[in-house]
Tab-separated table of C-alpha atoms in Angstrom:
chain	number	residue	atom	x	y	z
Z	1	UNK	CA	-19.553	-111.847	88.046
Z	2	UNK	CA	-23.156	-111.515	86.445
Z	3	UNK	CA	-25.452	-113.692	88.050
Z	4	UNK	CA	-26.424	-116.345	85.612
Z	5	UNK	CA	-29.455	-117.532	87.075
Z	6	UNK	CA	-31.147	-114.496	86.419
Z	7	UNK	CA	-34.472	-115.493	84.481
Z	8	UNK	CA	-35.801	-113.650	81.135
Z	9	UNK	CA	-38.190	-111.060	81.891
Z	10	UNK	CA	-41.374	-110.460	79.512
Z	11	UNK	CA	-41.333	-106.854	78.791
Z	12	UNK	CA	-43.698	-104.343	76.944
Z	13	UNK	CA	-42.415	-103.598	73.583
Z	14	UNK	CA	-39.658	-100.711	73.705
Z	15	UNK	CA	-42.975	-98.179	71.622
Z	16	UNK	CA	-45.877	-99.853	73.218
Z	17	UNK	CA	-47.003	-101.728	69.887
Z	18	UNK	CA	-46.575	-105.447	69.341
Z	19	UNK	CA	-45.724	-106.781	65.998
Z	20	UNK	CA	-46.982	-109.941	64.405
Z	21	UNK	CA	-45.453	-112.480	66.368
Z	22	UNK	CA	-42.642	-111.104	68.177
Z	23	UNK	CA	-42.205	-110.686	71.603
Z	24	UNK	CA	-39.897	-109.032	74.279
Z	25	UNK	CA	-38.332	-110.036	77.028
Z	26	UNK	CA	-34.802	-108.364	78.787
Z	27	UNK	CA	-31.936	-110.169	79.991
Z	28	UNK	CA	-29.045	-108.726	81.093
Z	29	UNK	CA	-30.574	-105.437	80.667
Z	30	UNK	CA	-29.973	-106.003	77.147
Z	31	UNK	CA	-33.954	-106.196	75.366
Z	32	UNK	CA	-34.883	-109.388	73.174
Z	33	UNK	CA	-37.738	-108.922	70.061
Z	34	UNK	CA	-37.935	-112.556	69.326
Z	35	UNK	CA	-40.013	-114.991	67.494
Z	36	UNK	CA	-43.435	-115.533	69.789
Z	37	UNK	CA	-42.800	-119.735	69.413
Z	38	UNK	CA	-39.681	-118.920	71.334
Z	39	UNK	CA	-39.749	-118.394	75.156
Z	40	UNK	CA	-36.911	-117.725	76.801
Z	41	UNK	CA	-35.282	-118.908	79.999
Z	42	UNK	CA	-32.194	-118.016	80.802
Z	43	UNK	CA	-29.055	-115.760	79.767
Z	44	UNK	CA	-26.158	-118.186	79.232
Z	45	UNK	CA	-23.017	-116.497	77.830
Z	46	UNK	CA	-22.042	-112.879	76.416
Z	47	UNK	CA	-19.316	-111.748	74.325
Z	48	UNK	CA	-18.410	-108.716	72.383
Z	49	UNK	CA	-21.353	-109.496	69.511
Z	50	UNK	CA	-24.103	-109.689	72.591
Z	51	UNK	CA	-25.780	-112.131	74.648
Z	52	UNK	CA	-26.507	-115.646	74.363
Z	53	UNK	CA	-29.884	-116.955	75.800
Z	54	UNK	CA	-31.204	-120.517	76.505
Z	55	UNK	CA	-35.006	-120.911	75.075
Z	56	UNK	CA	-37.503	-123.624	74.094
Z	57	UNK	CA	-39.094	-123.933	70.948
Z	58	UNK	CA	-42.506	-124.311	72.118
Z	59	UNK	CA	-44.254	-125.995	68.770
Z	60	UNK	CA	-40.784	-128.818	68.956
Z	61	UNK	CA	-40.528	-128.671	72.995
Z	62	UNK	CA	-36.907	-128.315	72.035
Z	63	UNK	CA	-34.139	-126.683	74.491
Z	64	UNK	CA	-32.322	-124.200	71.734
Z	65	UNK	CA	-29.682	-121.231	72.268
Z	66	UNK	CA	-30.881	-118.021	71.143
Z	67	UNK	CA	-27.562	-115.596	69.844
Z	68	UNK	CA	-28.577	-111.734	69.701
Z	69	UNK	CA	-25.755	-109.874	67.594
Z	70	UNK	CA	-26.120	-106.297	68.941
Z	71	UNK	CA	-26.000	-103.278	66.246
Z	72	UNK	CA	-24.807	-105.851	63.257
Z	73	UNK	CA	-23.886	-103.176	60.681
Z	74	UNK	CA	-22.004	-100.978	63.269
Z	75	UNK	CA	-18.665	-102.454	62.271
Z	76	UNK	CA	-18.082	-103.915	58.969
Z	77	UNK	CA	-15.561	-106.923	60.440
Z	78	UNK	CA	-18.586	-108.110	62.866
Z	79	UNK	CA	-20.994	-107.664	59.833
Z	80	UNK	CA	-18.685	-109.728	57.160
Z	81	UNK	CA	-18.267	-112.187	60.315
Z	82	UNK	CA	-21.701	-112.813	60.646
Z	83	UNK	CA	-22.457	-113.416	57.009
Z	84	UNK	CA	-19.649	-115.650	56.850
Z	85	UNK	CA	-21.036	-118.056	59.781
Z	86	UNK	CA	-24.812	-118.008	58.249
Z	87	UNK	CA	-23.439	-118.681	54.821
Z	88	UNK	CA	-20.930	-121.784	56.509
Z	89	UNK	CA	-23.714	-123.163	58.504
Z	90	UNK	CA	-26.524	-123.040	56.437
Z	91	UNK	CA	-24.703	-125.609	54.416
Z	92	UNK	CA	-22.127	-127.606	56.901
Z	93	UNK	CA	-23.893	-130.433	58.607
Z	94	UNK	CA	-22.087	-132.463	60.653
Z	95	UNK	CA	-21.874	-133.864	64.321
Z	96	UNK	CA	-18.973	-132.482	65.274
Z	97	UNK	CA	-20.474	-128.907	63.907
Z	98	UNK	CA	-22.774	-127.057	65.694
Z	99	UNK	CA	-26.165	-126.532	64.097
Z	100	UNK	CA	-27.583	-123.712	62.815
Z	101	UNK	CA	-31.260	-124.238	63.416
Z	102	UNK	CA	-32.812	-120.843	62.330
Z	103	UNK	CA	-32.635	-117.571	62.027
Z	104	UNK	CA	-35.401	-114.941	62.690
Z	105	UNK	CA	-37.319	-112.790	60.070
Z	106	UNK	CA	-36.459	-109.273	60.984
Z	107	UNK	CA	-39.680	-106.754	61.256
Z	108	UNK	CA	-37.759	-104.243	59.360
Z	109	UNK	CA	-36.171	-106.015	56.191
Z	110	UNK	CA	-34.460	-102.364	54.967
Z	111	UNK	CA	-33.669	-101.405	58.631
Z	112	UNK	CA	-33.032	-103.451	61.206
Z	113	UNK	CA	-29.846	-103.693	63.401
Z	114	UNK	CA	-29.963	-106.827	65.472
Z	115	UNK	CA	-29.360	-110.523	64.167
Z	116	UNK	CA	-30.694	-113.582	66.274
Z	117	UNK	CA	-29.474	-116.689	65.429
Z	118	UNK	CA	-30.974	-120.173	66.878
Z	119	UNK	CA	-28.305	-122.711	67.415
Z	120	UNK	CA	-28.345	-126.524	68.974
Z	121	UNK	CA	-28.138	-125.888	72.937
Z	122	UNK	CA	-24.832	-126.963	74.815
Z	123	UNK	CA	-24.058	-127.150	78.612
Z	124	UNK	CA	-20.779	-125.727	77.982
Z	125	UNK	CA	-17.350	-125.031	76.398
Z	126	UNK	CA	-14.351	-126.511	76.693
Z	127	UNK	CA	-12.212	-123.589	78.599
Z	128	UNK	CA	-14.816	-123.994	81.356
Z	129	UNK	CA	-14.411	-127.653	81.548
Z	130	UNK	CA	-10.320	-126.730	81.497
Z	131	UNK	CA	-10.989	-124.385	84.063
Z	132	UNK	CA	-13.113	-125.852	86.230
Z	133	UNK	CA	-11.786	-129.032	88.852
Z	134	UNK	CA	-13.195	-131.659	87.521
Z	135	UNK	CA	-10.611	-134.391	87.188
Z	136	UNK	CA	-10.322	-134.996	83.352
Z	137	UNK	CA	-9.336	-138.399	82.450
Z	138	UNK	CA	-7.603	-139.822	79.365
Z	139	UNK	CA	-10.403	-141.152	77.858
Z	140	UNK	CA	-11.761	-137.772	78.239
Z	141	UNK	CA	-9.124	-136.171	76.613
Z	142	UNK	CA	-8.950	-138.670	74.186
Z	143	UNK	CA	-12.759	-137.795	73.366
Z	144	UNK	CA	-12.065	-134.527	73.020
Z	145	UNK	CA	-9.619	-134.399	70.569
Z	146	UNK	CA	-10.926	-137.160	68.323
Z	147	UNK	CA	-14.573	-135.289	67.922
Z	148	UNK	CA	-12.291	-132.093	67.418
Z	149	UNK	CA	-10.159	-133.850	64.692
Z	150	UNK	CA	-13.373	-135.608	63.250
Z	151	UNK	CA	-14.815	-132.172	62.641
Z	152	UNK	CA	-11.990	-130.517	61.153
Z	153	UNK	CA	-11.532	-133.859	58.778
Z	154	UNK	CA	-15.520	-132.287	57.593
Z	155	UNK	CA	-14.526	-128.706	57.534
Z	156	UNK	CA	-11.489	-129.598	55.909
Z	157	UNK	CA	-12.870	-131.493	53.160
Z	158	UNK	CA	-15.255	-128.820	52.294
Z	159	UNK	CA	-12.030	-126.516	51.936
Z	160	UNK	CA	-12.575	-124.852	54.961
Z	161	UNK	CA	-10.071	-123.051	57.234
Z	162	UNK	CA	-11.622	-122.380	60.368
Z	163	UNK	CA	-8.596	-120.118	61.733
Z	164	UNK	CA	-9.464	-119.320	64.980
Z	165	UNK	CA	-9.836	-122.790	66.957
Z	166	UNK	CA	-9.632	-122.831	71.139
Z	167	UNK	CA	-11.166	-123.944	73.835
Z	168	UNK	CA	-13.928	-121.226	74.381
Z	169	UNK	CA	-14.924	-122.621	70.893
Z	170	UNK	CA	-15.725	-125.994	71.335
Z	171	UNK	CA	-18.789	-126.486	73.163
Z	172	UNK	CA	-19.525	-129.675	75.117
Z	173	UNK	CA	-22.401	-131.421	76.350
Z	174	UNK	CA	-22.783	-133.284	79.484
Z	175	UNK	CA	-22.139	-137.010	77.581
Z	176	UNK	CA	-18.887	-135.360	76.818
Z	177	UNK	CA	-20.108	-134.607	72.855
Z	178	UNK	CA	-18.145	-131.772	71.292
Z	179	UNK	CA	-19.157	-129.556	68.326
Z	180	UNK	CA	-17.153	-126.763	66.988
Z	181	UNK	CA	-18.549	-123.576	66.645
Z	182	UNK	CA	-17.804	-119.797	65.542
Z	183	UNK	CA	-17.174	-119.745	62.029
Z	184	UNK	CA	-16.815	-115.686	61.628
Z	185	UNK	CA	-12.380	-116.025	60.978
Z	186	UNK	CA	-13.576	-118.748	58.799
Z	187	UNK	CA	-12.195	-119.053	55.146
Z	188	UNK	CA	-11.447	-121.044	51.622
Z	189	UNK	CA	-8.462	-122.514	51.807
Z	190	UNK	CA	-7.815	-120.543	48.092
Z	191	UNK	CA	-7.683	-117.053	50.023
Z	192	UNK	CA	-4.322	-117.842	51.060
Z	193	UNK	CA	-2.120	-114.517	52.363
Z	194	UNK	CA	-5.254	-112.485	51.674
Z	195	UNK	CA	-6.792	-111.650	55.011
Z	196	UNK	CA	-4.022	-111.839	57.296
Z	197	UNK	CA	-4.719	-109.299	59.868
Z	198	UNK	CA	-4.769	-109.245	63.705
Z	199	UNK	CA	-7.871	-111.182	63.635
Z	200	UNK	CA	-6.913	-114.589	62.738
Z	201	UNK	CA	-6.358	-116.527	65.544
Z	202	UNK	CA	-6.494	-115.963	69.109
Z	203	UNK	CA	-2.503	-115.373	69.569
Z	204	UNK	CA	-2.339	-118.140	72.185
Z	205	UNK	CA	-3.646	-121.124	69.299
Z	206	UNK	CA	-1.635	-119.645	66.711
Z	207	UNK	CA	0.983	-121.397	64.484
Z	208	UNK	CA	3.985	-120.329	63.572
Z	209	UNK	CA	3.529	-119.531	59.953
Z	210	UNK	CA	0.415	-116.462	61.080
Z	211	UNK	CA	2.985	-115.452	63.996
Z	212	UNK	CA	5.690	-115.258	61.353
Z	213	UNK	CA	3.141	-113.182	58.868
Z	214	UNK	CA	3.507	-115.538	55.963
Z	215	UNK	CA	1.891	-115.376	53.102
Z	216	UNK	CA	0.907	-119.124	52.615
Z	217	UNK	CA	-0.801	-120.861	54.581
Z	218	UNK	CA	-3.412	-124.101	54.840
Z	219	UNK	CA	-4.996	-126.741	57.174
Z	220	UNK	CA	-2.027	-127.171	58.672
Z	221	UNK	CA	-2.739	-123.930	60.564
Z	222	UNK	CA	-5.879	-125.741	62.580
Z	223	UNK	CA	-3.553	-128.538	63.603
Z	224	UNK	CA	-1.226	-126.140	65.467
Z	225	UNK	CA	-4.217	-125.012	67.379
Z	226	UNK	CA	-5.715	-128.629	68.105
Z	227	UNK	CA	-1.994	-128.813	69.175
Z	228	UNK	CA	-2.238	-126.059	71.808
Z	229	UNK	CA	-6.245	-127.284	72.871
Z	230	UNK	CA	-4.359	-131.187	73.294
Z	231	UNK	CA	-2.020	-129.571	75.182
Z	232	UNK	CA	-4.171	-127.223	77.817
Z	233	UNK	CA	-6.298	-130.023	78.640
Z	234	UNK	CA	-3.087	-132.141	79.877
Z	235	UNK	CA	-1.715	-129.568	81.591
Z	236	UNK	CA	-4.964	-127.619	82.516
Z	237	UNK	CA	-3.500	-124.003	81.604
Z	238	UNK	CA	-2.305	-122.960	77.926
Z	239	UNK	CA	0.699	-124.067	76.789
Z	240	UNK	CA	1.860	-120.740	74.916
Z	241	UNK	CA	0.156	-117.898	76.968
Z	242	UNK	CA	2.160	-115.038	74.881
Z	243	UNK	CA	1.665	-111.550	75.616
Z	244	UNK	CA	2.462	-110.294	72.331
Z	245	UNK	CA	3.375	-111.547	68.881
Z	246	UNK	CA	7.469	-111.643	69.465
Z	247	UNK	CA	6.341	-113.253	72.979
Z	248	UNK	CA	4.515	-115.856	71.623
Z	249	UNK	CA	7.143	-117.089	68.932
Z	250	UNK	CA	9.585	-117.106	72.487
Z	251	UNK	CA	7.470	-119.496	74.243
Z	252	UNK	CA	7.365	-121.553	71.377
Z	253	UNK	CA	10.754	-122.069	70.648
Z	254	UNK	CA	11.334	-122.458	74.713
Z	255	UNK	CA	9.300	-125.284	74.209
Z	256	UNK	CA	10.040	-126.745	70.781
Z	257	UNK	CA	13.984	-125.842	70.820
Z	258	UNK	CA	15.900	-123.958	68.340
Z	259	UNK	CA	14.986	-124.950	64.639
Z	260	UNK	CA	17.188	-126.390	62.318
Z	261	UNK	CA	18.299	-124.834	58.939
Z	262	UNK	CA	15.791	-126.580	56.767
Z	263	UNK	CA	12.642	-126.273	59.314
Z	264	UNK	CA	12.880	-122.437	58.649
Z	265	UNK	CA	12.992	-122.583	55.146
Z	266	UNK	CA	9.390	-121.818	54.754
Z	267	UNK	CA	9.912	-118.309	56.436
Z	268	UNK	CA	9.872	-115.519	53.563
Z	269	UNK	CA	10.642	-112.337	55.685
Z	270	UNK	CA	14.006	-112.655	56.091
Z	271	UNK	CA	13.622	-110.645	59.502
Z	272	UNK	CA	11.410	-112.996	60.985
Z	273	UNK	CA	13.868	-115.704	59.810
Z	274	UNK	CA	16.670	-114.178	61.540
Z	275	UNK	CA	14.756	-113.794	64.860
Z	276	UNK	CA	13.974	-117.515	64.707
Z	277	UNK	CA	17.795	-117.866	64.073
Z	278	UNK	CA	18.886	-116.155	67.039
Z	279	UNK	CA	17.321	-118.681	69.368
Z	280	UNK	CA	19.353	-121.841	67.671
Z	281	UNK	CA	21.261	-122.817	71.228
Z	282	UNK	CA	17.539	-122.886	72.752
Z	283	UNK	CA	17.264	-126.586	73.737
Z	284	UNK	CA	13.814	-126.693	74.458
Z	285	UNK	CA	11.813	-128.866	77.044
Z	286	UNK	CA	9.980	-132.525	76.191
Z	287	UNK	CA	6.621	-133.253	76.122
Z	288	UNK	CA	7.141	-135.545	78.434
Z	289	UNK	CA	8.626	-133.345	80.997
Z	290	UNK	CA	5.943	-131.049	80.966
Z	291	UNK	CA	3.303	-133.525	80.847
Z	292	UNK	CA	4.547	-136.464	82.667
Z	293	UNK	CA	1.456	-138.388	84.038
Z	294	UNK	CA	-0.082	-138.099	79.863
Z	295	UNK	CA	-0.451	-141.249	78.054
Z	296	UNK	CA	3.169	-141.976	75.941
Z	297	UNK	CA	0.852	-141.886	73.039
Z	298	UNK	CA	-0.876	-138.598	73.723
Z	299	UNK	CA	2.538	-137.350	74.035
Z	300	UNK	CA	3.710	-139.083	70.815
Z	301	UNK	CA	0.366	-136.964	68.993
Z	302	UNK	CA	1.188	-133.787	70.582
Z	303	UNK	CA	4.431	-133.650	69.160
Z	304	UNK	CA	3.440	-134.502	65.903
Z	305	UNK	CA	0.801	-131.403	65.932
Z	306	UNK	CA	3.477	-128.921	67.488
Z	307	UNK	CA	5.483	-128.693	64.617
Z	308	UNK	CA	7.245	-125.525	63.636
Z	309	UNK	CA	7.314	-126.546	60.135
Z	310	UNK	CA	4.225	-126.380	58.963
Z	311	UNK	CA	5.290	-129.138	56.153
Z	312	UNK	CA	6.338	-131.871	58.773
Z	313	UNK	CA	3.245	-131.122	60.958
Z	314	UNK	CA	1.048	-134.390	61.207
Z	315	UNK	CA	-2.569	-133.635	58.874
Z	316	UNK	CA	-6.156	-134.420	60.067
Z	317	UNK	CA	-6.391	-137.327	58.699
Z	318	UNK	CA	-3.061	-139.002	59.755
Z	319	UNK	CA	-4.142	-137.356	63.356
Z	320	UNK	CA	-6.906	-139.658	63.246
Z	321	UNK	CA	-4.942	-143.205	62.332
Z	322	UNK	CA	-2.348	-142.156	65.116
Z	323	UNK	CA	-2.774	-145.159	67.856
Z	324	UNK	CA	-4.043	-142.898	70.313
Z	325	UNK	CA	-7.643	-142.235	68.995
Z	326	UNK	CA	-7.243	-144.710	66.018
Z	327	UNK	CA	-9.889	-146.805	68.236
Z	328	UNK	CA	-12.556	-144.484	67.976
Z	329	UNK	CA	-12.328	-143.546	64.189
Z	330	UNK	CA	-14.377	-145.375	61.724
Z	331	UNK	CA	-13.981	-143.143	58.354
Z	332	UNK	CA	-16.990	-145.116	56.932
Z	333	UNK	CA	-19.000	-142.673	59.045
Z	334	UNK	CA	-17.317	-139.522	58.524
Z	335	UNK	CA	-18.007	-138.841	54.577
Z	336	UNK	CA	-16.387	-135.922	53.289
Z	337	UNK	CA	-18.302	-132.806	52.457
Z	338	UNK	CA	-19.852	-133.079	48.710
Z	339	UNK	CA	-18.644	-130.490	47.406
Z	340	UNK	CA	-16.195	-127.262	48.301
Z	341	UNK	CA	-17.908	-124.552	50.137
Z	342	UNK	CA	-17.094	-121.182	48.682
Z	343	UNK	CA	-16.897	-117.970	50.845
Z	344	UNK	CA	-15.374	-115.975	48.651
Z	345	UNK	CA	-17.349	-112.325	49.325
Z	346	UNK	CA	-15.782	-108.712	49.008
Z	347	UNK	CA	-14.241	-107.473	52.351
Z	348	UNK	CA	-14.986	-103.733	51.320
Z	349	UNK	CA	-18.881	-104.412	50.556
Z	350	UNK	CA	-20.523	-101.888	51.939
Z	351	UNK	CA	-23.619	-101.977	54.132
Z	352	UNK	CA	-26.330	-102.456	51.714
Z	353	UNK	CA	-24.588	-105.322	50.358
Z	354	UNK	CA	-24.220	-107.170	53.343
Z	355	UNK	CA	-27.613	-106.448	54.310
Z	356	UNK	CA	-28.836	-107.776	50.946
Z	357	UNK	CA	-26.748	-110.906	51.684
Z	358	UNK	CA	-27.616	-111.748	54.858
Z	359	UNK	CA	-31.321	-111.610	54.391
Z	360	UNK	CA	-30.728	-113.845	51.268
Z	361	UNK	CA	-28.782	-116.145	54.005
Z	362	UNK	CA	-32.132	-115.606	56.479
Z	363	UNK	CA	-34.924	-116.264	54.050
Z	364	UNK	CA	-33.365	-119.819	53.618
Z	365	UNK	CA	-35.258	-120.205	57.089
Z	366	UNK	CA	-38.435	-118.538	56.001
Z	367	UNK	CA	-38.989	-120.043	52.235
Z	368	UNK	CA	-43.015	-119.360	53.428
Z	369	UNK	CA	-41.813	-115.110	53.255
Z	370	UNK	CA	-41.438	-113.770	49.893
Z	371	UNK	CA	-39.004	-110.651	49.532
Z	372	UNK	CA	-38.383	-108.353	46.496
């Protein structure tokens, strides 16, 4: 385990000259060249795309998280991921959302490698909080999903997909506010069938329909996966841990029971539809068995979102008018998004594209820099 305290260390730049206001500091032995209003303080998180850093702004005095994507163009996928979540949050404002506060100016506009993005600073995420002991009461869980819900309504409206919803992407402040986050699976709901590929959903949060490999899909896909998040903070472990694709479909049917006739129908392999088949004297277990001390009404939600048919699955908006969170909802203050958000972009752009793209997407932040 890396010790997270460490602090950010001011370095020397890497050639011994200093550019116009940048400056470097290492964390993690991994080197920052950031903007010089930025100082900062601690490394917080790291994932395959790099390391995440707290900072303050030092002209707002405001706490910010400071994303460095490592070697952007090195892989295509993590290069069309990355333009995908500056083109989604440049325009998607919401509370339940995080926010994309800027993003820096590179030195080298024709050249450079690394991306750093400045987001709205969290504590933490929701698989730590699952993780962790802390007791976690109804009304927490309650919380939870209704700001989860109340985001998706947002995405949702803006005909977003967000495809690859679970705990480790919800992040969570210490009042308990929740604001979804990693947008790179993220799609138009009009792209149906057309970028399904290993990379849509963490297998664990994944319906039926992506597990089954069919070609039409919609919202209905996020539900499953609020379904699986409702579900892991009841139970405090995931619901549908599945090793591997055939695995996963097991576990769910375990759970769920053996599907009638008509709940299949959507299947269009007519493989996969006889594997479903073959498990039609699978009872299944209740809700309430496996979560017996959950509010009847959680329970009641739960099973609405676990659904194999993705038809008869309970939608956003019902989700939020079910009894259980009904309380909390007040639509007048959850608008839909204006207007569709399109992120429609060629998958087999090559690099200068992208690059051409994304510091369109960057100079949104800068309107003072002029670029030809």
């Amino acid at each position: 385990m890396e010790n997270i305290s460490e602090m950010a260390a001011l370095v020397e730049p890497p050639n011994g000259i200093r550019p116009m206001g940048k400056h470097y500091y290492t964390m993690w032995k991994t080197l920052f060249e950031i903007d010089t209003k930025y100082i900062p303080i601690k490394p917080i998180g790291r994932g395959a795309y790099g390391i995440v850093c707290s900072s303050i702004n030092r002209e707002t005095n405001e706490r910010v998280a400071i994303k460095k994507i490592n070697n952007v163009f090195g892989n295509q996928i993590d290069a069309l991921r990355t333009l995908r979540e500056l083109m989604l949050l440049r325009i998607i404002k919401h509370e339940n959302v995080i926010g994309l506060k800027d993003v820096m100016m590179p030195i080298h506009t024709r050249s450079f490698k690394d991306v750093y993005l400045v987001y709205e600073l969290m504590d933490t995420d929701l698989n730590q909080i699952i993780k962790s002991l802390q007791p976690l009461s109804n009304d927490h869980c309650k919380f939870f999903i209704f700001q989860i819900l109340r985001g998706l309504k947002y995405l949702h409206s803006a005909n977003i997909l967000h495809r690859d919803l679970k705990p480790g992407n919800l992040l969570v402040n210490a009042n308990c506010e929740l604001k979804i986050c990693d947008f790179g699976l993220a799609r138009t709901s009009k792209d149906n069938g057309q970028f399904m590929t290993e990379y849509v959903v963490t297998r664990w949060y994944r319906a039926p329909e992506l597990l089954l490999s069919c070609d039409n899909y919609g919202t209905s896909i996020d539900v499953w996966s609020v379904g699986c998040i409702f579900a892991e903070i009841l139970g405090r472990k995931p619901i549908f841990p599945g090793t591997d694709c055939l695995g996963q479909l097991k576990l769910i049917i375990s759970v769920l029971g053996g599907q009638p006739e008509e709940d299949i129908e959507f299947i269009d392999n007519a493989k996969a539809k006889r594997f479903i088949r073959s498990f039609n004297f699978c009872r299944g277990t209740p809700f309430s068995a496996l979560y017996p001390h959950a509010d009847p009404l959680a329970i009641d939600l739960l099973q609405k979102m676990l659904i194999f048919d993705p038809s008869k699955r309970i939608t956003v908006s019902e989700a939020l008018h079910h009894p259980y969170i009904s309380g909390l909802y007040d639509p007048s203050s959850n608008p839909p998004a204006q207007s569709p958000i399109n992120l429609d972009i060629d998958e087999n752009m090559g690099e200068p594209m992208i690059r051409e793209m994304m510091l369109r997407e960057i100079l949104y932040y800068h309107p003072q820099v002029t670029y030809a």
